[in-house]
PDB file of C-alpha atoms in Angstrom:
ATOM      1  CA  UNK W   1      -8.369 -18.052 -37.664  1.00 78.00           C
ATOM      2  CA  UNK W   2      -5.499 -15.636 -38.195  1.00 89.00           C
ATOM      3  CA  UNK W   3      -3.888 -13.332 -40.746  1.00 91.00           C
ATOM      4  CA  UNK W   4      -4.648 -12.715 -43.604  1.00 90.00           C
ATOM      5  CA  UNK W   5      -8.297 -13.545 -42.911  1.00 91.00           C
ATOM      6  CA  UNK W   6      -8.195 -11.602 -39.617  1.00 93.00           C
ATOM      7  CA  UNK W   7      -7.053  -8.005 -39.986  1.00 94.00           C
ATOM      8  CA  UNK W   8      -7.537  -6.014 -36.760  1.00 94.00           C
ATOM      9  CA  UNK W   9      -6.647  -2.757 -38.499  1.00 93.00           C
ATOM     10  CA  UNK W  10      -9.970  -2.817 -40.384  1.00 93.00           C
ATOM     11  CA  UNK W  11     -11.624  -1.255 -37.327  1.00 95.00           C
ATOM     12  CA  UNK W  12      -9.053   1.557 -37.108  1.00 95.00           C
ATOM     13  CA  UNK W  13      -9.296   2.953 -40.637  1.00 96.00           C
ATOM     14  CA  UNK W  14     -10.877   6.329 -39.774  1.00 96.00           C
ATOM     15  CA  UNK W  15     -11.832   8.502 -36.822  1.00 94.00           C
ATOM     16  CA  UNK W  16     -15.497   7.669 -37.384  1.00 96.00           C
ATOM     17  CA  UNK W  17     -14.719   3.938 -37.375  1.00 94.00           C
ATOM     18  CA  UNK W  18     -12.665   4.280 -34.211  1.00 95.00           C
ATOM     19  CA  UNK W  19     -15.494   6.225 -32.572  1.00 94.00           C
ATOM     20  CA  UNK W  20     -17.981   3.475 -33.423  1.00 95.00           C
ATOM     21  CA  UNK W  21     -15.973   0.704 -31.755  1.00 95.00           C
ATOM     22  CA  UNK W  22     -14.548   2.691 -28.831  1.00 94.00           C
ATOM     23  CA  UNK W  23     -14.934   0.707 -25.610  1.00 94.00           C
ATOM     24  CA  UNK W  24     -14.496   3.450 -23.001  1.00 95.00           C
ATOM     25  CA  UNK W  25     -15.293   7.149 -23.002  1.00 95.00           C
ATOM     26  CA  UNK W  26     -14.996  10.028 -20.555  1.00 96.00           C
ATOM     27  CA  UNK W  27     -17.791  12.578 -20.130  1.00 96.00           C
ATOM     28  CA  UNK W  28     -18.357  15.551 -17.859  1.00 97.00           C
ATOM     29  CA  UNK W  29     -20.735  13.376 -15.837  1.00 97.00           C
ATOM     30  CA  UNK W  30     -17.769  11.245 -14.720  1.00 97.00           C
ATOM     31  CA  UNK W  31     -15.921  14.138 -13.072  1.00 98.00           C
ATOM     32  CA  UNK W  32     -15.736  15.580  -9.560  1.00 98.00           C
ATOM     33  CA  UNK W  33     -13.817  18.836  -9.152  1.00 98.00           C
ATOM     34  CA  UNK W  34     -11.877  19.457  -5.896  1.00 97.00           C
ATOM     35  CA  UNK W  35     -11.935  22.979  -4.433  1.00 97.00           C
ATOM     36  CA  UNK W  36     -10.007  24.489  -1.500  1.00 95.00           C
ATOM     37  CA  UNK W  37     -11.914  27.068   0.554  1.00 96.00           C
ATOM     38  CA  UNK W  38     -10.494  29.295   3.266  1.00 94.00           C
ATOM     39  CA  UNK W  39     -11.399  32.176   5.568  1.00 92.00           C
ATOM     40  CA  UNK W  40     -10.942  35.834   4.725  1.00 94.00           C
ATOM     41  CA  UNK W  41     -12.126  38.026   1.858  1.00 95.00           C
ATOM     42  CA  UNK W  42     -10.877  38.721  -1.623  1.00 96.00           C
ATOM     43  CA  UNK W  43      -8.702  35.602  -1.633  1.00 96.00           C
ATOM     44  CA  UNK W  44      -7.918  33.757  -4.827  1.00 96.00           C
ATOM     45  CA  UNK W  45      -4.373  32.556  -4.344  1.00 95.00           C
ATOM     46  CA  UNK W  46      -2.726  30.085  -6.672  1.00 95.00           C
ATOM     47  CA  UNK W  47      -1.136  27.104  -4.914  1.00 93.00           C
ATOM     48  CA  UNK W  48       2.511  27.201  -5.945  1.00 90.00           C
ATOM     49  CA  UNK W  49       2.908  23.436  -6.307  1.00 93.00           C
ATOM     50  CA  UNK W  50      -0.401  23.063  -8.196  1.00 94.00           C
ATOM     51  CA  UNK W  51      -0.543  25.516 -11.131  1.00 94.00           C
ATOM     52  CA  UNK W  52      -4.113  26.490 -11.928  1.00 95.00           C
ATOM     53  CA  UNK W  53      -5.480  25.415  -8.524  1.00 95.00           C
ATOM     54  CA  UNK W  54      -6.414  28.085  -5.973  1.00 96.00           C
ATOM     55  CA  UNK W  55      -7.435  28.839  -2.433  1.00 95.00           C
ATOM     56  CA  UNK W  56     -10.785  30.642  -2.490  1.00 97.00           C
ATOM     57  CA  UNK W  57     -12.437  32.713   0.184  1.00 97.00           C
ATOM     58  CA  UNK W  58     -16.221  32.507   0.252  1.00 96.00           C
ATOM     59  CA  UNK W  59     -16.683  35.774  -1.659  1.00 96.00           C
ATOM     60  CA  UNK W  60     -14.426  34.710  -4.548  1.00 97.00           C
ATOM     61  CA  UNK W  61     -15.775  31.161  -4.547  1.00 97.00           C
ATOM     62  CA  UNK W  62     -19.005  32.214  -6.259  1.00 97.00           C
ATOM     63  CA  UNK W  63     -17.287  32.979  -9.564  1.00 97.00           C
ATOM     64  CA  UNK W  64     -15.602  29.575  -9.488  1.00 98.00           C
ATOM     65  CA  UNK W  65     -18.906  27.825  -8.832  1.00 98.00           C
ATOM     66  CA  UNK W  66     -20.526  29.773 -11.680  1.00 97.00           C
ATOM     67  CA  UNK W  67     -17.770  28.581 -14.022  1.00 98.00           C
ATOM     68  CA  UNK W  68     -18.117  24.983 -12.855  1.00 98.00           C
ATOM     69  CA  UNK W  69     -21.872  25.192 -13.387  1.00 97.00           C
ATOM     70  CA  UNK W  70     -21.553  26.658 -16.883  1.00 97.00           C
ATOM     71  CA  UNK W  71     -19.196  23.847 -17.858  1.00 98.00           C
ATOM     72  CA  UNK W  72     -21.773  21.300 -16.759  1.00 97.00           C
ATOM     73  CA  UNK W  73     -19.681  19.694 -14.030  1.00 98.00           C
ATOM     74  CA  UNK W  74     -22.164  18.244 -11.582  1.00 97.00           C
ATOM     75  CA  UNK W  75     -20.126  17.689  -8.407  1.00 98.00           C
ATOM     76  CA  UNK W  76     -17.424  19.430  -6.378  1.00 98.00           C
ATOM     77  CA  UNK W  77     -15.334  18.048  -3.515  1.00 98.00           C
ATOM     78  CA  UNK W  78     -14.755  20.598  -0.745  1.00 97.00           C
ATOM     79  CA  UNK W  79     -11.601  20.867   1.352  1.00 95.00           C
ATOM     80  CA  UNK W  80     -11.424  23.462   4.094  1.00 93.00           C
ATOM     81  CA  UNK W  81      -8.423  25.469   5.285  1.00 91.00           C
ATOM     82  CA  UNK W  82      -9.529  26.783   8.698  1.00 87.00           C
ATOM     83  CA  UNK W  83      -8.670  30.010  10.432  1.00 87.00           C
ATOM     84  CA  UNK W  84      -7.641  28.250  13.649  1.00 87.00           C
ATOM     85  CA  UNK W  85      -6.552  24.734  14.575  1.00 85.00           C
ATOM     86  CA  UNK W  86      -6.483  22.766  17.816  1.00 84.00           C
ATOM     87  CA  UNK W  87      -5.633  19.279  19.062  1.00 78.00           C
ATOM     88  CA  UNK W  88      -9.105  17.895  18.350  1.00 81.00           C
ATOM     89  CA  UNK W  89      -9.789  19.688  15.061  1.00 83.00           C
ATOM     90  CA  UNK W  90     -12.895  21.325  16.490  1.00 87.00           C
ATOM     91  CA  UNK W  91     -13.349  23.626  13.488  1.00 88.00           C
ATOM     92  CA  UNK W  92     -14.018  20.508  11.384  1.00 92.00           C
ATOM     93  CA  UNK W  93     -17.351  19.986  13.147  1.00 92.00           C
ATOM     94  CA  UNK W  94     -18.138  23.619  13.924  1.00 93.00           C
ATOM     95  CA  UNK W  95     -21.564  24.405  12.388  1.00 95.00           C
ATOM     96  CA  UNK W  96     -20.018  27.669  11.188  1.00 95.00           C
ATOM     97  CA  UNK W  97     -16.813  26.047   9.971  1.00 95.00           C
ATOM     98  CA  UNK W  98     -15.363  26.858   6.580  1.00 96.00           C
ATOM     99  CA  UNK W  99     -16.648  23.728   4.806  1.00 97.00           C
ATOM    100  CA  UNK W 100     -20.110  24.116   6.323  1.00 97.00           C
ATOM    101  CA  UNK W 101     -20.345  27.776   5.358  1.00 97.00           C
ATOM    102  CA  UNK W 102     -19.057  27.116   1.831  1.00 97.00           C
ATOM    103  CA  UNK W 103     -21.583  24.307   1.419  1.00 98.00           C
ATOM    104  CA  UNK W 104     -24.487  26.541   2.416  1.00 98.00           C
ATOM    105  CA  UNK W 105     -23.408  29.249   0.002  1.00 98.00           C
ATOM    106  CA  UNK W 106     -22.897  26.834  -2.894  1.00 98.00           C
ATOM    107  CA  UNK W 107     -26.395  25.481  -2.331  1.00 98.00           C
ATOM    108  CA  UNK W 108     -27.721  29.042  -2.543  1.00 97.00           C
ATOM    109  CA  UNK W 109     -25.877  29.672  -5.810  1.00 97.00           C
ATOM    110  CA  UNK W 110     -26.710  26.323  -7.406  1.00 97.00           C
ATOM    111  CA  UNK W 111     -28.951  23.919  -5.483  1.00 97.00           C
ATOM    112  CA  UNK W 112     -28.457  21.226  -8.135  1.00 97.00           C
ATOM    113  CA  UNK W 113     -24.667  21.113  -7.849  1.00 98.00           C
ATOM    114  CA  UNK W 114     -23.637  18.106  -5.761  1.00 98.00           C
ATOM    115  CA  UNK W 115     -21.417  19.011  -2.821  1.00 98.00           C
ATOM    116  CA  UNK W 116     -19.109  16.242  -1.656  1.00 98.00           C
ATOM    117  CA  UNK W 117     -17.652  17.013   1.777  1.00 97.00           C
ATOM    118  CA  UNK W 118     -14.258  15.593   2.655  1.00 94.00           C
ATOM    119  CA  UNK W 119     -14.663  14.257   6.190  1.00 94.00           C
ATOM    120  CA  UNK W 120     -11.345  14.241   7.994  1.00 89.00           C
ATOM    121  CA  UNK W 121      -9.555  16.102  10.770  1.00 87.00           C
ATOM    122  CA  UNK W 122      -6.016  16.531   9.410  1.00 84.00           C
ATOM    123  CA  UNK W 123      -6.580  20.031   7.971  1.00 84.00           C
ATOM    124  CA  UNK W 124      -8.127  21.137  11.265  1.00 86.00           C
ATOM    125  CA  UNK W 125      -5.749  19.681  13.872  1.00 86.00           C
ATOM    126  CA  UNK W 126      -2.645  21.512  15.000  1.00 75.00           C
ATOM    127  CA  UNK W 127      -0.665  18.257  14.762  1.00 73.00           C
ATOM    128  CA  UNK W 128      -1.824  17.421  11.218  1.00 71.00           C
ATOM    129  CA  UNK W 129      -3.037  13.898  11.928  1.00 72.00           C
ATOM    130  CA  UNK W 130      -6.439  12.485  10.979  1.00 72.00           C
ATOM    131  CA  UNK W 131      -7.602  11.791  14.523  1.00 72.00           C
ATOM    132  CA  UNK W 132      -7.099  12.284  18.235  1.00 72.00           C
ATOM    133  CA  UNK W 133      -3.447  12.006  19.291  1.00 73.00           C
ATOM    134  CA  UNK W 134      -2.359  10.600  22.647  1.00 71.00           C
ATOM    135  CA  UNK W 135       1.219  10.496  23.886  1.00 67.00           C
ATOM    136  CA  UNK W 136       1.992   6.985  25.054  1.00 69.00           C
ATOM    137  CA  UNK W 137       4.386   7.473  27.975  1.00 58.00           C
ATOM    138  CA  UNK W 138       5.435   3.839  28.229  1.00 63.00           C
ATOM    139  CA  UNK W 139       6.287   3.589  24.534  1.00 61.00           C
ATOM    140  CA  UNK W 140       7.577   7.161  24.293  1.00 59.00           C
ATOM    141  CA  UNK W 141       5.554   7.846  21.184  1.00 68.00           C
ATOM    142  CA  UNK W 142       2.395   9.591  20.032  1.00 73.00           C
ATOM    143  CA  UNK W 143      -0.468   7.339  18.915  1.00 81.00           C
ATOM    144  CA  UNK W 144      -3.541   8.228  16.850  1.00 76.00           C
ATOM    145  CA  UNK W 145      -6.473   6.847  18.821  1.00 84.00           C
ATOM    146  CA  UNK W 146      -8.986   5.039  16.668  1.00 87.00           C
ATOM    147  CA  UNK W 147     -12.265   4.904  18.582  1.00 88.00           C
ATOM    148  CA  UNK W 148     -11.921   8.344  20.147  1.00 89.00           C
ATOM    149  CA  UNK W 149     -11.372   9.751  16.651  1.00 89.00           C
ATOM    150  CA  UNK W 150     -14.549   8.118  15.345  1.00 93.00           C
ATOM    151  CA  UNK W 151     -16.732  10.218  17.638  1.00 93.00           C
ATOM    152  CA  UNK W 152     -15.292  13.446  16.203  1.00 93.00           C
ATOM    153  CA  UNK W 153     -15.578  12.203  12.643  1.00 95.00           C
ATOM    154  CA  UNK W 154     -19.259  11.448  13.202  1.00 96.00           C
ATOM    155  CA  UNK W 155     -19.793  14.984  14.525  1.00 96.00           C
ATOM    156  CA  UNK W 156     -18.023  16.344  11.448  1.00 96.00           C
ATOM    157  CA  UNK W 157     -20.103  14.280   9.014  1.00 97.00           C
ATOM    158  CA  UNK W 158     -23.389  15.229  10.668  1.00 98.00           C
ATOM    159  CA  UNK W 159     -22.497  18.927  10.690  1.00 97.00           C
ATOM    160  CA  UNK W 160     -21.600  18.736   6.987  1.00 98.00           C
ATOM    161  CA  UNK W 161     -24.895  17.036   6.167  1.00 98.00           C
ATOM    162  CA  UNK W 162     -26.785  19.641   8.202  1.00 98.00           C
ATOM    163  CA  UNK W 163     -25.113  22.353   6.114  1.00 98.00           C
ATOM    164  CA  UNK W 164     -26.397  20.716   2.932  1.00 98.00           C
ATOM    165  CA  UNK W 165     -23.641  18.340   1.791  1.00 98.00           C
ATOM    166  CA  UNK W 166     -25.033  15.785  -0.653  1.00 98.00           C
ATOM    167  CA  UNK W 167     -22.299  13.187  -0.176  1.00 98.00           C
ATOM    168  CA  UNK W 168     -20.045  12.493   2.804  1.00 98.00           C
ATOM    169  CA  UNK W 169     -16.525  11.394   1.810  1.00 96.00           C
ATOM    170  CA  UNK W 170     -14.572  10.164   4.855  1.00 94.00           C
ATOM    171  CA  UNK W 171     -10.823  10.071   4.172  1.00 88.00           C
ATOM    172  CA  UNK W 172      -9.425   9.306   7.625  1.00 88.00           C
ATOM    173  CA  UNK W 173      -8.809   5.518   7.362  1.00 84.00           C
ATOM    174  CA  UNK W 174      -9.774   4.812  10.969  1.00 87.00           C
ATOM    175  CA  UNK W 175     -11.097   1.285  11.537  1.00 89.00           C
ATOM    176  CA  UNK W 176     -14.889   1.281  11.592  1.00 94.00           C
ATOM    177  CA  UNK W 177     -15.299   4.810  10.245  1.00 94.00           C
ATOM    178  CA  UNK W 178     -17.982   3.918   7.702  1.00 97.00           C
ATOM    179  CA  UNK W 179     -20.130   2.133  10.297  1.00 97.00           C
ATOM    180  CA  UNK W 180     -19.777   4.970  12.813  1.00 96.00           C
ATOM    181  CA  UNK W 181     -20.599   7.685  10.273  1.00 97.00           C
ATOM    182  CA  UNK W 182     -23.487   5.728   8.758  1.00 98.00           C
ATOM    183  CA  UNK W 183     -24.996   5.215  12.202  1.00 97.00           C
ATOM    184  CA  UNK W 184     -24.466   8.879  13.091  1.00 97.00           C
ATOM    185  CA  UNK W 185     -26.015  10.154   9.869  1.00 98.00           C
ATOM    186  CA  UNK W 186     -29.010   7.836  10.201  1.00 98.00           C
ATOM    187  CA  UNK W 187     -29.668   8.832  13.805  1.00 98.00           C
ATOM    188  CA  UNK W 188     -29.523  12.513  12.802  1.00 98.00           C
ATOM    189  CA  UNK W 189     -32.105  11.989  10.054  1.00 98.00           C
ATOM    190  CA  UNK W 190     -29.688  11.849   7.109  1.00 98.00           C
ATOM    191  CA  UNK W 191     -30.237   8.252   6.078  1.00 97.00           C
ATOM    192  CA  UNK W 192     -30.587   9.498   2.475  1.00 97.00           C
ATOM    193  CA  UNK W 193     -27.032  10.921   2.374  1.00 97.00           C
ATOM    194  CA  UNK W 194     -24.576   8.478   0.740  1.00 97.00           C
ATOM    195  CA  UNK W 195     -21.042   7.755   1.910  1.00 97.00           C
ATOM    196  CA  UNK W 196     -18.244   7.875  -0.641  1.00 97.00           C
ATOM    197  CA  UNK W 197     -15.640   6.004   1.333  1.00 96.00           C
ATOM    198  CA  UNK W 198     -11.914   6.503   0.868  1.00 94.00           C
ATOM    199  CA  UNK W 199     -11.823   2.721   1.161  1.00 95.00           C
ATOM    200  CA  UNK W 200      -8.363   2.057  -0.204  1.00 96.00           C
ATOM    201  CA  UNK W 201      -6.140   4.987   0.681  1.00 94.00           C
ATOM    202  CA  UNK W 202      -2.418   4.408   0.582  1.00 95.00           C
ATOM    203  CA  UNK W 203       0.304   6.132   2.599  1.00 93.00           C
ATOM    204  CA  UNK W 204       1.542   7.598  -0.649  1.00 92.00           C
ATOM    205  CA  UNK W 205       4.273   9.989  -1.701  1.00 89.00           C
ATOM    206  CA  UNK W 206       1.853  11.455  -4.255  1.00 89.00           C
ATOM    207  CA  UNK W 207       0.113  13.696  -1.684  1.00 87.00           C
ATOM    208  CA  UNK W 208       2.836  16.315  -1.290  1.00 80.00           C
ATOM    209  CA  UNK W 209       1.229  19.216  -3.202  1.00 84.00           C
ATOM    210  CA  UNK W 210      -2.121  18.561  -1.531  1.00 73.00           C
ATOM    211  CA  UNK W 211      -0.548  18.935   1.890  1.00 70.00           C
ATOM    212  CA  UNK W 212       0.762  22.323   0.780  1.00 70.00           C
ATOM    213  CA  UNK W 213      -2.724  23.248  -0.401  1.00 67.00           C
ATOM    214  CA  UNK W 214      -4.586  21.991   2.670  1.00 59.00           C
ATOM    215  CA  UNK W 215      -1.861  22.976   5.186  1.00 65.00           C
ATOM    216  CA  UNK W 216      -2.144  19.440   6.538  1.00 64.00           C
ATOM    217  CA  UNK W 217       1.414  18.122   6.736  1.00 67.00           C
ATOM    218  CA  UNK W 218       1.831  16.047   9.942  1.00 65.00           C
ATOM    219  CA  UNK W 219       3.863  17.924  12.538  1.00 63.00           C
ATOM    220  CA  UNK W 220       5.471  14.666  13.669  1.00 62.00           C
ATOM    221  CA  UNK W 221       5.745  11.142  12.343  1.00 58.00           C
ATOM    222  CA  UNK W 222       3.683  10.022   9.374  1.00 65.00           C
ATOM    223  CA  UNK W 223       0.328   8.402   8.590  1.00 70.00           C
ATOM    224  CA  UNK W 224       1.578   4.884   7.973  1.00 74.00           C
ATOM    225  CA  UNK W 225      -0.187   3.472  11.045  1.00 76.00           C
ATOM    226  CA  UNK W 226      -3.593   4.161   9.484  1.00 76.00           C
ATOM    227  CA  UNK W 227      -3.080   4.601   5.736  1.00 85.00           C
ATOM    228  CA  UNK W 228      -2.158   1.513   3.718  1.00 89.00           C
ATOM    229  CA  UNK W 229       1.275   0.229   2.759  1.00 94.00           C
ATOM    230  CA  UNK W 230       1.791   0.824  -1.007  1.00 95.00           C
ATOM    231  CA  UNK W 231       3.268  -2.687  -1.291  1.00 97.00           C
ATOM    232  CA  UNK W 232      -0.028  -4.362  -0.342  1.00 97.00           C
ATOM    233  CA  UNK W 233      -2.762  -5.433  -2.715  1.00 97.00           C
ATOM    234  CA  UNK W 234      -4.734  -8.113  -0.879  1.00 97.00           C
ATOM    235  CA  UNK W 235      -5.150  -5.758   2.060  1.00 96.00           C
ATOM    236  CA  UNK W 236      -7.195  -3.519  -0.230  1.00 96.00           C
ATOM    237  CA  UNK W 237      -9.835  -6.251  -0.433  1.00 97.00           C
ATOM    238  CA  UNK W 238     -10.034  -6.472   3.350  1.00 96.00           C
ATOM    239  CA  UNK W 239     -10.453  -2.717   3.643  1.00 95.00           C
ATOM    240  CA  UNK W 240     -13.111  -2.572   0.928  1.00 97.00           C
ATOM    241  CA  UNK W 241     -14.938  -5.633   2.296  1.00 97.00           C
ATOM    242  CA  UNK W 242     -15.188  -3.920   5.666  1.00 96.00           C
ATOM    243  CA  UNK W 243     -16.547  -0.700   4.153  1.00 97.00           C
ATOM    244  CA  UNK W 244     -19.138  -2.553   2.078  1.00 97.00           C
ATOM    245  CA  UNK W 245     -20.302  -4.458   5.155  1.00 97.00           C
ATOM    246  CA  UNK W 246     -20.512  -1.191   7.119  1.00 97.00           C
ATOM    247  CA  UNK W 247     -22.720   0.539   4.550  1.00 97.00           C
ATOM    248  CA  UNK W 248     -20.476   2.387   2.087  1.00 97.00           C
ATOM    249  CA  UNK W 249     -22.283   3.520  -1.064  1.00 97.00           C
ATOM    250  CA  UNK W 250     -19.171   4.166  -3.185  1.00 97.00           C
ATOM    251  CA  UNK W 251     -15.602   2.879  -2.924  1.00 98.00           C
ATOM    252  CA  UNK W 252     -12.588   5.060  -3.661  1.00 97.00           C
ATOM    253  CA  UNK W 253      -9.011   4.179  -4.556  1.00 97.00           C
ATOM    254  CA  UNK W 254      -6.426   6.854  -3.772  1.00 96.00           C
ATOM    255  CA  UNK W 255      -4.015   7.546  -5.486  1.00 96.00           C
ATOM    256  CA  UNK W 256      -5.115   6.338  -8.919  1.00 97.00           C
ATOM    257  CA  UNK W 257      -2.305   6.144 -11.484  1.00 96.00           C
ATOM    258  CA  UNK W 258       0.038   3.821  -9.595  1.00 96.00           C
ATOM    259  CA  UNK W 259      -2.871   1.714  -8.319  1.00 97.00           C
ATOM    260  CA  UNK W 260      -4.861   0.770 -11.421  1.00 97.00           C
ATOM    261  CA  UNK W 261      -4.447  -2.899 -10.479  1.00 97.00           C
ATOM    262  CA  UNK W 262      -6.325  -2.127  -7.264  1.00 97.00           C
ATOM    263  CA  UNK W 263      -9.057  -0.316  -9.196  1.00 98.00           C
ATOM    264  CA  UNK W 264      -9.494  -3.390 -11.391  1.00 98.00           C
ATOM    265  CA  UNK W 265      -9.552  -5.673  -8.351  1.00 98.00           C
ATOM    266  CA  UNK W 266     -12.356  -3.657  -6.765  1.00 98.00           C
ATOM    267  CA  UNK W 267     -14.244  -3.414 -10.065  1.00 98.00           C
ATOM    268  CA  UNK W 268     -14.205  -7.189 -10.489  1.00 97.00           C
ATOM    269  CA  UNK W 269     -15.282  -7.824  -6.896  1.00 97.00           C
ATOM    270  CA  UNK W 270     -17.966  -5.207  -6.141  1.00 97.00           C
ATOM    271  CA  UNK W 271     -20.999  -3.795  -7.934  1.00 96.00           C
ATOM    272  CA  UNK W 272     -20.849  -0.449  -6.123  1.00 97.00           C
ATOM    273  CA  UNK W 273     -19.612   2.656  -7.963  1.00 97.00           C
ATOM    274  CA  UNK W 274     -15.808   2.823  -7.993  1.00 98.00           C
ATOM    275  CA  UNK W 275     -14.110   6.230  -7.618  1.00 98.00           C
ATOM    276  CA  UNK W 276     -10.527   7.118  -8.559  1.00 98.00           C
ATOM    277  CA  UNK W 277      -8.801  10.109  -6.998  1.00 97.00           C
ATOM    278  CA  UNK W 278      -6.344  11.560  -9.498  1.00 97.00           C
ATOM    279  CA  UNK W 279      -4.284  13.141  -6.725  1.00 95.00           C
ATOM    280  CA  UNK W 280      -2.216  16.296  -6.439  1.00 93.00           C
ATOM    281  CA  UNK W 281       1.214  15.013  -7.483  1.00 95.00           C
ATOM    282  CA  UNK W 282      -0.313  13.187 -10.443  1.00 96.00           C
ATOM    283  CA  UNK W 283      -1.727  16.551 -11.468  1.00 97.00           C
ATOM    284  CA  UNK W 284       1.415  18.564 -10.711  1.00 96.00           C
ATOM    285  CA  UNK W 285       3.787  16.217 -12.549  1.00 97.00           C
ATOM    286  CA  UNK W 286       1.750  16.519 -15.741  1.00 97.00           C
ATOM    287  CA  UNK W 287       1.492  20.299 -15.334  1.00 97.00           C
ATOM    288  CA  UNK W 288       5.244  20.631 -14.784  1.00 96.00           C
ATOM    289  CA  UNK W 289       6.121  18.512 -17.806  1.00 98.00           C
ATOM    290  CA  UNK W 290       3.615  20.413 -19.955  1.00 97.00           C
ATOM    291  CA  UNK W 291       5.017  23.766 -18.867  1.00 95.00           C
ATOM    292  CA  UNK W 292       8.457  22.545 -19.981  1.00 97.00           C
ATOM    293  CA  UNK W 293       7.047  21.562 -23.350  1.00 97.00           C
ATOM    294  CA  UNK W 294       7.968  17.925 -22.830  1.00 98.00           C
ATOM    295  CA  UNK W 295       4.435  16.527 -23.251  1.00 98.00           C
ATOM    296  CA  UNK W 296       1.111  17.468 -24.794  1.00 98.00           C
ATOM    297  CA  UNK W 297      -0.978  18.110 -21.690  1.00 98.00           C
ATOM    298  CA  UNK W 298      -4.374  17.560 -23.293  1.00 98.00           C
ATOM    299  CA  UNK W 299      -3.436  14.240 -24.888  1.00 98.00           C
ATOM    300  CA  UNK W 300      -1.759  12.904 -21.762  1.00 98.00           C
ATOM    301  CA  UNK W 301      -4.617  13.898 -19.463  1.00 98.00           C
ATOM    302  CA  UNK W 302      -7.365  12.494 -21.685  1.00 98.00           C
ATOM    303  CA  UNK W 303      -5.412   9.260 -22.168  1.00 98.00           C
ATOM    304  CA  UNK W 304      -5.022   8.966 -18.414  1.00 98.00           C
ATOM    305  CA  UNK W 305      -8.740   9.501 -17.828  1.00 98.00           C
ATOM    306  CA  UNK W 306      -9.626   6.826 -20.383  1.00 98.00           C
ATOM    307  CA  UNK W 307      -7.129   4.569 -18.615  1.00 98.00           C
ATOM    308  CA  UNK W 308      -9.028   5.043 -15.370  1.00 98.00           C
ATOM    309  CA  UNK W 309     -12.297   4.173 -17.099  1.00 98.00           C
ATOM    310  CA  UNK W 310     -10.735   1.115 -18.756  1.00 97.00           C
ATOM    311  CA  UNK W 311      -9.504  -0.062 -15.364  1.00 98.00           C
ATOM    312  CA  UNK W 312     -13.103   0.007 -14.136  1.00 97.00           C
ATOM    313  CA  UNK W 313     -13.708   3.427 -12.637  1.00 98.00           C
ATOM    314  CA  UNK W 314     -17.135   5.069 -12.659  1.00 97.00           C
ATOM    315  CA  UNK W 315     -16.195   8.475 -11.189  1.00 98.00           C
ATOM    316  CA  UNK W 316     -12.963  10.465 -11.316  1.00 98.00           C
ATOM    317  CA  UNK W 317     -11.924  13.132  -8.819  1.00 98.00           C
ATOM    318  CA  UNK W 318      -9.454  15.325 -10.674  1.00 98.00           C
ATOM    319  CA  UNK W 319      -8.057  18.852 -10.613  1.00 97.00           C
ATOM    320  CA  UNK W 320      -8.131  18.663 -14.418  1.00 98.00           C
ATOM    321  CA  UNK W 321     -11.955  18.517 -14.444  1.00 98.00           C
ATOM    322  CA  UNK W 322     -12.545  21.989 -15.916  1.00 98.00           C
ATOM    323  CA  UNK W 323      -9.836  21.519 -18.539  1.00 98.00           C
ATOM    324  CA  UNK W 324     -11.204  18.111 -19.490  1.00 98.00           C
ATOM    325  CA  UNK W 325     -14.698  19.471 -20.095  1.00 98.00           C
ATOM    326  CA  UNK W 326     -13.320  22.292 -22.251  1.00 98.00           C
ATOM    327  CA  UNK W 327     -11.281  19.830 -24.290  1.00 97.00           C
ATOM    328  CA  UNK W 328     -14.265  17.509 -24.721  1.00 96.00           C
ATOM    329  CA  UNK W 329     -16.466  20.410 -25.778  1.00 94.00           C
ATOM    330  CA  UNK W 330     -13.950  21.399 -28.434  1.00 86.00           C
TER     331      UNK W 330
END
């Protein structure tokens, strides 16, 4: 059957009609809000490349957590900017490290707020890489060692869980990281703590503002030997298959906007929750265009979030989380 018997516009005649037949919606329960915490006191410094996003010291963090709580956002993702760095990123797994301390305080302020701890070393190493670096004399190059890095990542995850983190989110892209962290958490008595794996993380150009925020730009080379080639799609299945087999509880795709085909691939293949990370440059580009008056920020952001849901996402990590909830409430 076709026109004139079939008229698709019948279901678009009013806002109420469109609401009735809407296939995908975004709610506050879909959102995870990233926060950058740092040492010191009285610090609330806007990140120049990410308007509206700040570095918080522990004492100023409380007001931010109160605002998040009042908006009804149920989860935050913590990134730490440490006071000191070294070759092995020891402050990442220090029981008194910045992420651990922030987690404990958040749990005092709001025990019900889910704390997701980013589990990586890049913000904490003086070389800016996500693992242990060894200079290969014969090849005249520095290599990121996989298995040696796993041991430090396990220590980091366990220390974060001990501090009260509800979800461990490893972002390092070392081979076997989910298995190692799952085994480490279980042995330490944290078998109830889920792993939100950065399963499909590309060596993307969309991370620039984040590296400013986290002070994690590599001091040499790049991360292409462990993060994925943006040209590859089938490789995403291999990465996700490995994480599922190793015990991942959620699978993340990062970045999101340029990789919606990958989100759909994972959605069609797995029944685990799928997470999209709406990354820093995706945020900053929209903010910059909105500040110039070239786009309507609210409309563009909400359309993008619905696009993520339509592609198959269950959870969205986004710096727009607070704005989205305000817009939805209005």
